């Protein structure tokens, strides 16, 4: 792997807009749920890399054309944030459209993927809602052409609109339309498993942090420079970790749980303190992963360790994550529905936050019948405790997927974590 320190290899950005092919949504108001409001300062970025064969002969018109029909079904993505007379934000489904970004890159796809993966964020537009909320698109889609003829598809998605599963479904639908496949004529609503965590418990959720008021500029206030680095862990490497360190219950520990345990412990050592003792876990909760009305349907849980994280056996820490999650969706809902309805909060980065995208169909998208050679997802606008996103990689070993991991932390902590992961687990980020 070569150095990722580059002088902005992405250039020549031009912007345009795409709206639904015909009027949709009836200019109706889409009420935001408590979980939507909890996530409103966060942004999801997804980047899909395609080799030249997948993009050969495709013009920008060919890439934009399916978006018109896609937005007929995902009409909320074309909306804009408005406020009610009481100040409560909602989405006005006014067909305002999504923003399309065209860019070029001086590297080939292979050269980019061979570099240290700390520049993927350049391939998805930096997005913040506000300060003119009524004119801020909820979605940006960036097409970047590489010098080899390959293309990356970069999605910037306001988390207030929906979670990463909703974002992924949106792009998969775009791909189906471009391939000429039959798609539903009407959007279907997501179904959720009901939270089993009692909402009558009189405590505030540990996963939620109240921040200073942001007004109409929806950006998480931080004192540190936040950076994102990504890396891939091979399936065989994960199998070895689990069978070596989780010898008592290797079949009960998932890849996500062992990765989370490793990073949690290594970060605790890098911080040179006893924490963090509480982490947040975000995992999929939608019973219908293909619902086309975007929503924030993930379960937000916390895990608390009553021991020194930096010294415990890694198998015990993974088991704690697997078995001791406390669902806080109900607590978040009760808090935000109550007196705090107009306050501003963060979830991702309030504690060290692990986002489980293992079940997301990131390789369900195709261009000219070819799947992306690599997909990465990351979080923007997170708090200073940091966020770790885990999703499938395209590498397979014995039928099992490896994992792509994207870590967002304050810059000074990222350097320390890099050293610890190399020393503890032979992982280079």
Coordinates of C-alpha atoms in Angstrom, one line a residue:
X1 CA 0.0 0.0 0.0
X2 CA 1.4 3.4 -0.9
X3 CA 0.9 6.7 0.8
X4 CA -2.4 8.5 0.6
X5 CA -1.0 12.0 1.0
X6 CA -2.1 13.6 -2.2
X7 CA -2.7 17.1 -3.4
X8 CA -6.4 16.8 -4.2
X9 CA -6.5 14.4 -7.1
X10 CA -10.2 15.2 -7.7
X11 CA -10.9 18.3 -9.7
X12 CA -13.3 20.0 -12.1
X13 CA -16.5 19.7 -10.2
X14 CA -19.7 20.9 -11.9
X15 CA -23.1 20.8 -10.4
X16 CA -26.6 20.2 -11.8
X17 CA -29.9 19.1 -10.5
X18 CA -32.3 16.1 -11.1
X19 CA -36.0 16.2 -10.2
X20 CA -38.6 13.4 -10.4
X21 CA -39.8 12.7 -13.9
X22 CA -43.3 13.8 -12.9
X23 CA -44.8 15.5 -9.9
X24 CA -44.8 13.3 -6.8
X25 CA -45.4 13.6 -3.1
X26 CA -48.3 16.1 -3.6
X27 CA -46.2 18.8 -1.9
X28 CA -47.2 17.0 1.4
X29 CA -45.3 17.4 4.7
X30 CA -43.3 14.4 5.9
X31 CA -43.1 14.5 9.7
X32 CA -39.7 13.6 11.2
X33 CA -39.6 10.9 13.8
X34 CA -37.6 11.2 17.1
X35 CA -34.9 9.1 15.6
X36 CA -34.7 11.3 12.5
X37 CA -34.2 14.3 14.8
X38 CA -31.6 12.5 16.8
X39 CA -29.6 11.9 13.6
X40 CA -30.1 15.3 11.9
X41 CA -26.5 16.5 12.4
X42 CA -25.0 13.4 10.8
X43 CA -24.3 12.6 7.2
X44 CA -23.7 9.3 5.4
X45 CA -21.1 9.0 2.6
X46 CA -21.0 6.0 0.3
X47 CA -18.5 5.5 -2.5
X48 CA -18.7 2.8 -5.2
X49 CA -15.8 2.0 -7.6
X50 CA -16.4 0.7 -11.1
X51 CA -13.7 -0.5 -13.5
X52 CA -13.6 0.9 -17.1
X53 CA -15.6 -2.0 -18.5
X54 CA -18.6 -1.0 -16.4
X55 CA -18.5 2.6 -17.5
X56 CA -17.5 2.3 -21.2
X57 CA -19.7 4.3 -23.5
X58 CA -21.8 5.8 -20.7
X59 CA -22.3 9.5 -20.8
X60 CA -23.3 11.8 -17.9
X61 CA -26.8 11.8 -19.5
X62 CA -26.9 8.0 -19.3
X63 CA -25.9 8.1 -15.6
X64 CA -28.4 10.9 -14.7
X65 CA -31.4 9.6 -16.7
X66 CA -32.4 6.7 -14.3
X67 CA -32.4 9.2 -11.4
X68 CA -35.6 10.9 -12.8
X69 CA -37.6 7.7 -12.4
X70 CA -35.8 6.7 -9.2
X71 CA -36.9 10.0 -7.5
X72 CA -40.6 9.2 -8.4
X73 CA -40.4 6.3 -5.9
X74 CA -37.9 7.9 -3.5
X75 CA -39.7 11.3 -3.6
X76 CA -38.7 12.2 0.0
X77 CA -35.1 12.4 -1.2
X78 CA -36.2 15.4 -3.5
X79 CA -37.7 17.3 -0.6
X80 CA -36.4 20.2 1.5
X81 CA -36.3 20.9 5.2
X82 CA -38.9 23.4 6.5
X83 CA -40.0 24.5 10.0
X84 CA -43.5 24.6 11.4
X85 CA -44.8 27.6 13.2
X86 CA -43.6 26.1 16.4
X87 CA -40.1 25.6 15.0
X88 CA -40.3 21.9 14.5
X89 CA -38.5 20.7 11.3
X90 CA -40.2 18.5 8.7
X91 CA -39.6 17.5 5.1
X92 CA -41.6 19.3 2.5
X93 CA -42.0 16.9 -0.4
X94 CA -41.8 19.6 -3.1
X95 CA -39.8 17.8 -5.8
X96 CA -36.9 20.2 -5.2
X97 CA -34.5 17.5 -6.6
X98 CA -31.1 16.1 -5.8
X99 CA -27.8 17.6 -6.8
X100 CA -25.6 15.9 -9.3
X101 CA -21.8 16.5 -9.1
X102 CA -19.4 15.7 -12.0
X103 CA -15.7 15.4 -11.3
X104 CA -12.5 14.0 -12.7
X105 CA -9.6 12.2 -11.1
X106 CA -6.0 12.1 -12.2
X107 CA -5.5 8.5 -10.9
X108 CA -6.8 5.2 -12.2
X109 CA -9.2 3.1 -10.1
X110 CA -6.5 0.6 -9.4
X111 CA -4.1 3.3 -8.3
X112 CA -6.7 4.9 -6.0
X113 CA -7.5 1.5 -4.4
X114 CA -3.8 0.8 -3.8
X115 CA -3.3 3.9 -1.8
X116 CA -3.9 4.3 1.9
X117 CA -7.6 4.8 2.1
X118 CA -7.9 8.2 3.8
X119 CA -9.1 10.1 0.7
X120 CA -12.4 8.3 -0.2
X121 CA -14.4 11.2 1.2
X122 CA -13.2 13.3 -1.8
X123 CA -15.3 11.2 -4.0
X124 CA -18.6 12.1 -2.3
X125 CA -19.6 15.8 -2.0
X126 CA -19.2 17.5 1.4
X127 CA -22.7 18.2 2.5
X128 CA -24.2 20.3 5.3
X129 CA -27.8 21.3 5.6
X130 CA -28.2 25.0 6.0
X131 CA -27.9 27.8 6.8
X132 CA -30.6 28.2 4.1
X133 CA -32.4 25.0 5.1
X134 CA -35.2 25.5 2.6
X135 CA -32.7 25.4 -0.3
X136 CA -30.3 22.7 0.9
X137 CA -30.6 19.4 -1.0
X138 CA -30.9 16.3 1.2
X139 CA -28.9 14.2 -1.3
X140 CA -25.8 14.7 -3.6
X141 CA -24.7 12.1 -6.1
X142 CA -21.2 12.5 -7.5
X143 CA -19.9 10.8 -10.6
X144 CA -16.1 10.9 -10.8
X145 CA -14.3 9.7 -13.9
X146 CA -10.8 8.3 -13.5
X147 CA -8.0 8.5 -16.0
X148 CA -8.4 4.8 -16.8
X149 CA -12.1 5.3 -17.9
X150 CA -13.4 3.9 -14.6
X151 CA -16.1 5.7 -12.6
X152 CA -16.9 6.1 -8.9
X153 CA -20.4 6.8 -7.7
X154 CA -20.3 8.9 -4.5
X155 CA -23.4 9.4 -2.4
X156 CA -23.8 12.1 0.2
X157 CA -27.0 11.5 2.2
X158 CA -28.4 13.5 5.1
X159 CA -29.0 11.1 7.9
X160 CA -32.2 13.0 8.9
X161 CA -33.7 11.5 5.7
X162 CA -32.9 7.9 6.5
X163 CA -30.1 5.4 7.6
X164 CA -27.4 3.8 5.5
X165 CA -29.8 0.9 4.5
X166 CA -32.2 3.5 3.0
X167 CA -29.3 5.2 1.2
X168 CA -28.0 1.9 -0.2
X169 CA -31.5 0.9 -1.4
X170 CA -31.8 4.3 -3.2
X171 CA -28.7 3.6 -5.2
X172 CA -29.6 0.0 -5.9
X173 CA -32.9 1.2 -7.3
X174 CA -31.0 3.6 -9.5
X175 CA -29.0 0.7 -10.8
X176 CA -32.0 -1.5 -11.5
X177 CA -33.6 1.3 -13.5
X178 CA -30.5 1.9 -15.5
X179 CA -30.3 -1.9 -16.3
X180 CA -33.9 -1.8 -17.5
X181 CA -35.2 -4.1 -14.8
X182 CA -38.8 -3.9 -13.5
X183 CA -39.2 -1.9 -10.4
X184 CA -42.2 -1.4 -8.1
X185 CA -44.7 1.2 -9.3
X186 CA -45.4 2.4 -5.8
X187 CA -43.1 2.9 -2.8
X188 CA -43.6 0.6 0.1
X189 CA -43.2 1.7 3.7
X190 CA -40.6 0.1 6.0
X191 CA -41.6 -2.3 8.8
X192 CA -39.8 -2.4 12.1
X193 CA -39.4 -4.8 14.9
X194 CA -40.8 -3.2 18.0
X195 CA -38.2 -2.2 20.6
X196 CA -38.4 -4.5 23.6
X197 CA -36.6 -2.1 25.8
X198 CA -39.2 -0.6 28.3
X199 CA -39.7 3.1 27.9
X200 CA -40.9 3.6 31.4
X201 CA -37.3 3.5 32.8
X202 CA -36.7 7.0 34.2
X203 CA -33.2 7.7 32.9
X204 CA -31.8 9.5 29.9
X205 CA -30.3 7.4 27.1
X206 CA -26.5 7.0 27.3
X207 CA -26.2 7.0 23.5
X208 CA -27.5 10.5 23.1
X209 CA -25.6 13.7 23.7
X210 CA -27.1 17.2 23.8
X211 CA -25.0 19.8 22.0
X212 CA -25.1 23.6 21.8
X213 CA -27.9 24.9 19.6
X214 CA -26.9 24.9 15.9
X215 CA -29.9 26.8 14.6
X216 CA -30.4 26.3 10.8
X217 CA -26.8 25.2 10.2
X218 CA -26.9 21.5 10.9
X219 CA -23.3 20.7 11.6
X220 CA -21.9 18.9 14.7
X221 CA -19.8 21.3 16.8
X222 CA -16.3 19.9 17.4
X223 CA -13.1 21.3 18.8
X224 CA -10.9 18.7 17.0
X225 CA -10.1 18.0 13.4
X226 CA -11.9 14.8 12.5
X227 CA -10.4 12.4 9.9
X228 CA -11.5 9.1 8.4
X229 CA -9.3 6.2 7.5
X230 CA -10.5 3.0 5.9
X231 CA -9.1 -0.5 5.6
X232 CA -10.1 -4.0 4.6
X233 CA -9.8 -7.2 6.8
X234 CA -9.7 -10.5 4.9
X235 CA -12.2 -13.2 5.7
X236 CA -9.4 -15.6 6.7
X237 CA -7.9 -13.1 9.0
X238 CA -11.3 -12.6 10.8
X239 CA -11.8 -16.4 11.0
X240 CA -8.4 -16.7 12.6
X241 CA -9.2 -13.9 15.2
X242 CA -12.5 -15.6 16.2
X243 CA -11.2 -19.1 16.4
X244 CA -8.1 -18.0 18.4
X245 CA -9.6 -15.5 20.8
X246 CA -13.3 -16.7 21.1
X247 CA -12.5 -20.4 21.7
X248 CA -15.5 -21.1 24.0
X249 CA -18.2 -19.8 21.7
X250 CA -16.7 -19.1 18.2
X251 CA -20.0 -19.6 16.4
X252 CA -21.8 -17.0 18.6
X253 CA -19.4 -14.2 17.7
X254 CA -19.9 -12.3 14.5
X255 CA -17.2 -10.5 12.4
X256 CA -18.7 -7.2 13.5
X257 CA -18.4 -8.1 17.2
X258 CA -14.8 -9.2 17.0
X259 CA -13.8 -6.1 14.9
X260 CA -15.7 -3.8 17.4
X261 CA -13.9 -5.5 20.3
X262 CA -10.5 -5.2 18.7
X263 CA -10.9 -1.5 17.9
X264 CA -12.5 -0.7 21.3
X265 CA -9.6 -2.3 23.2
X266 CA -6.9 -0.8 20.9
X267 CA -8.4 2.7 21.2
X268 CA -8.5 2.3 25.0
X269 CA -4.8 1.6 25.0
X270 CA -4.2 4.5 22.6
X271 CA -6.0 6.9 24.9
X272 CA -3.9 5.7 27.8
X273 CA -6.9 5.8 30.2
X274 CA -9.4 3.3 31.4
X275 CA -12.1 4.3 28.8
X276 CA -14.3 4.4 27.0
X277 CA -16.4 2.1 29.2
X278 CA -19.6 2.7 27.3
X279 CA -19.9 2.4 23.6
X280 CA -22.9 2.7 21.2
X281 CA -23.9 0.0 18.7
X282 CA -26.1 0.9 15.7
X283 CA -27.6 -2.2 13.9
X284 CA -30.3 -2.8 11.4
X285 CA -33.9 -3.1 12.7
X286 CA -36.0 -2.9 9.6
X287 CA -38.0 -6.1 8.8
X288 CA -38.1 -4.8 5.2
X289 CA -34.7 -3.9 4.0
X290 CA -36.0 -3.0 0.5
X291 CA -38.5 -0.4 1.7
X292 CA -38.4 2.6 -0.6
X293 CA -39.6 5.2 1.8
X294 CA -36.4 6.2 3.5
X295 CA -36.3 6.0 7.3
X296 CA -34.0 5.8 10.3
X297 CA -34.8 2.2 11.3
X298 CA -31.6 1.1 13.0
X299 CA -31.6 0.0 16.6
X300 CA -29.4 2.2 18.8
X301 CA -28.0 0.3 21.8
X302 CA -25.3 0.8 24.4
X303 CA -22.8 -1.7 25.9
X304 CA -21.2 -0.9 29.3
X305 CA -18.0 -2.6 30.5
X306 CA -17.5 -2.9 34.3
X307 CA -13.9 -3.9 33.9
X308 CA -10.7 -2.4 32.4
X309 CA -11.2 -2.6 28.6
X310 CA -7.5 -2.4 27.8
X311 CA -6.7 -5.5 29.9
X312 CA -9.6 -7.9 29.3
X313 CA -9.4 -10.9 27.0
X314 CA -10.6 -9.9 23.6
X315 CA -13.0 -12.8 23.5
X316 CA -14.7 -11.6 26.6
X317 CA -15.1 -8.1 25.2
X318 CA -16.6 -9.5 22.0
X319 CA -19.0 -11.6 24.1
X320 CA -20.1 -8.5 26.0
X321 CA -20.9 -6.7 22.8
X322 CA -22.8 -9.8 21.5
X323 CA -24.9 -10.4 24.6
X324 CA -25.2 -7.2 26.7
X325 CA -26.6 -4.6 24.3
X326 CA -29.2 -2.4 25.8
X327 CA -31.7 -1.1 23.3
X328 CA -32.2 2.7 23.7
X329 CA -34.6 3.5 20.9
X330 CA -37.5 3.9 23.2
X331 CA -35.6 6.1 25.6
X332 CA -34.5 8.3 22.7
X333 CA -38.0 8.6 21.4
X334 CA -39.4 9.5 24.8
X335 CA -36.8 12.2 25.4
X336 CA -37.0 13.9 22.1
X337 CA -40.8 13.7 22.0
X338 CA -40.9 15.5 25.4
X339 CA -39.4 18.7 26.5
X340 CA -36.3 18.3 24.3
X341 CA -38.1 18.3 21.0
X342 CA -36.4 21.6 19.9
X343 CA -32.9 20.7 21.3
X344 CA -30.0 19.5 19.2
X345 CA -28.4 16.1 19.8
X346 CA -25.8 13.7 18.3
X347 CA -25.7 9.9 18.5
X348 CA -22.7 9.0 16.3
X349 CA -19.6 10.0 18.3
X350 CA -21.5 10.9 21.5
X351 CA -19.8 7.6 22.6
X352 CA -17.4 5.6 20.5
X353 CA -20.0 4.3 18.0
X354 CA -20.0 1.1 16.0
X355 CA -22.3 1.0 13.0
X356 CA -23.1 -2.5 11.8
X357 CA -23.8 -2.6 8.0
X358 CA -22.9 -6.3 7.6
X359 CA -26.3 -7.1 6.2
X360 CA -26.4 -4.2 3.7
X361 CA -26.6 -5.2 0.0
X362 CA -23.8 -2.8 -1.0
X363 CA -22.8 -5.0 -4.0
X364 CA -26.4 -5.2 -5.3
X365 CA -25.8 -2.3 -7.6
X366 CA -24.6 -2.9 -11.2
X367 CA -23.5 -0.9 -14.2
X368 CA -23.7 -2.7 -17.6
X369 CA -24.1 -5.9 -15.7
X370 CA -20.9 -5.4 -13.6
X371 CA -20.7 -4.9 -9.9
X372 CA -18.4 -2.4 -8.2
X373 CA -14.9 -3.6 -7.4
X374 CA -15.0 -1.9 -4.0
X375 CA -17.6 -0.1 -1.8
X376 CA -16.9 2.1 1.2
X377 CA -19.3 3.9 3.6
X378 CA -18.4 6.4 6.2
X379 CA -20.0 9.0 8.5
X380 CA -19.6 12.7 8.6
X381 CA -20.7 15.2 11.3
X382 CA -19.9 12.8 14.2
X383 CA -18.8 13.7 17.7
X384 CA -15.3 13.5 19.0
X385 CA -15.6 10.1 20.6
X386 CA -15.6 8.7 17.0
X387 CA -17.4 6.3 14.8
X388 CA -16.5 2.9 13.2
X389 CA -18.5 1.7 10.2
X390 CA -18.3 -2.0 9.3
X391 CA -19.6 -3.3 6.0
X392 CA -19.0 -6.2 3.6
X393 CA -16.0 -6.1 1.2
X394 CA -16.0 -7.8 -2.2
X395 CA -13.2 -10.1 -1.2
X396 CA -14.3 -13.7 -0.6
X397 CA -12.4 -16.6 1.0
X398 CA -14.1 -20.0 1.2
X399 CA -17.4 -18.3 0.4
X400 CA -17.2 -15.8 3.3
X401 CA -16.8 -12.0 2.9
X402 CA -14.1 -10.0 4.3
X403 CA -15.0 -6.6 5.8
X404 CA -14.4 -3.0 5.0
X405 CA -13.9 -0.8 8.1
X406 CA -14.1 3.0 8.1
X407 CA -12.9 4.8 11.3
X408 CA -13.6 8.5 12.0
X409 CA -11.7 10.0 14.9
X410 CA -9.9 13.2 16.0
X411 CA -6.7 13.3 14.0
X412 CA -4.4 13.0 17.0
X413 CA -6.2 9.9 18.2
X414 CA -6.1 8.3 14.7
X415 CA -2.3 8.4 14.7
X416 CA -2.2 6.6 18.0
X417 CA -4.8 4.1 17.0
X418 CA -2.9 3.3 13.8
X419 CA 0.1 2.3 15.9
X420 CA -1.9 0.2 18.3
X421 CA -3.7 -1.7 15.6
X422 CA -0.5 -2.5 13.9
X423 CA 1.1 -3.7 17.1
X424 CA -1.9 -5.6 18.5
X425 CA -3.5 -7.0 15.3
X426 CA -1.1 -6.4 12.4
X427 CA -3.7 -4.1 10.8
X428 CA -2.6 -1.1 8.9
X429 CA -5.0 1.8 8.4

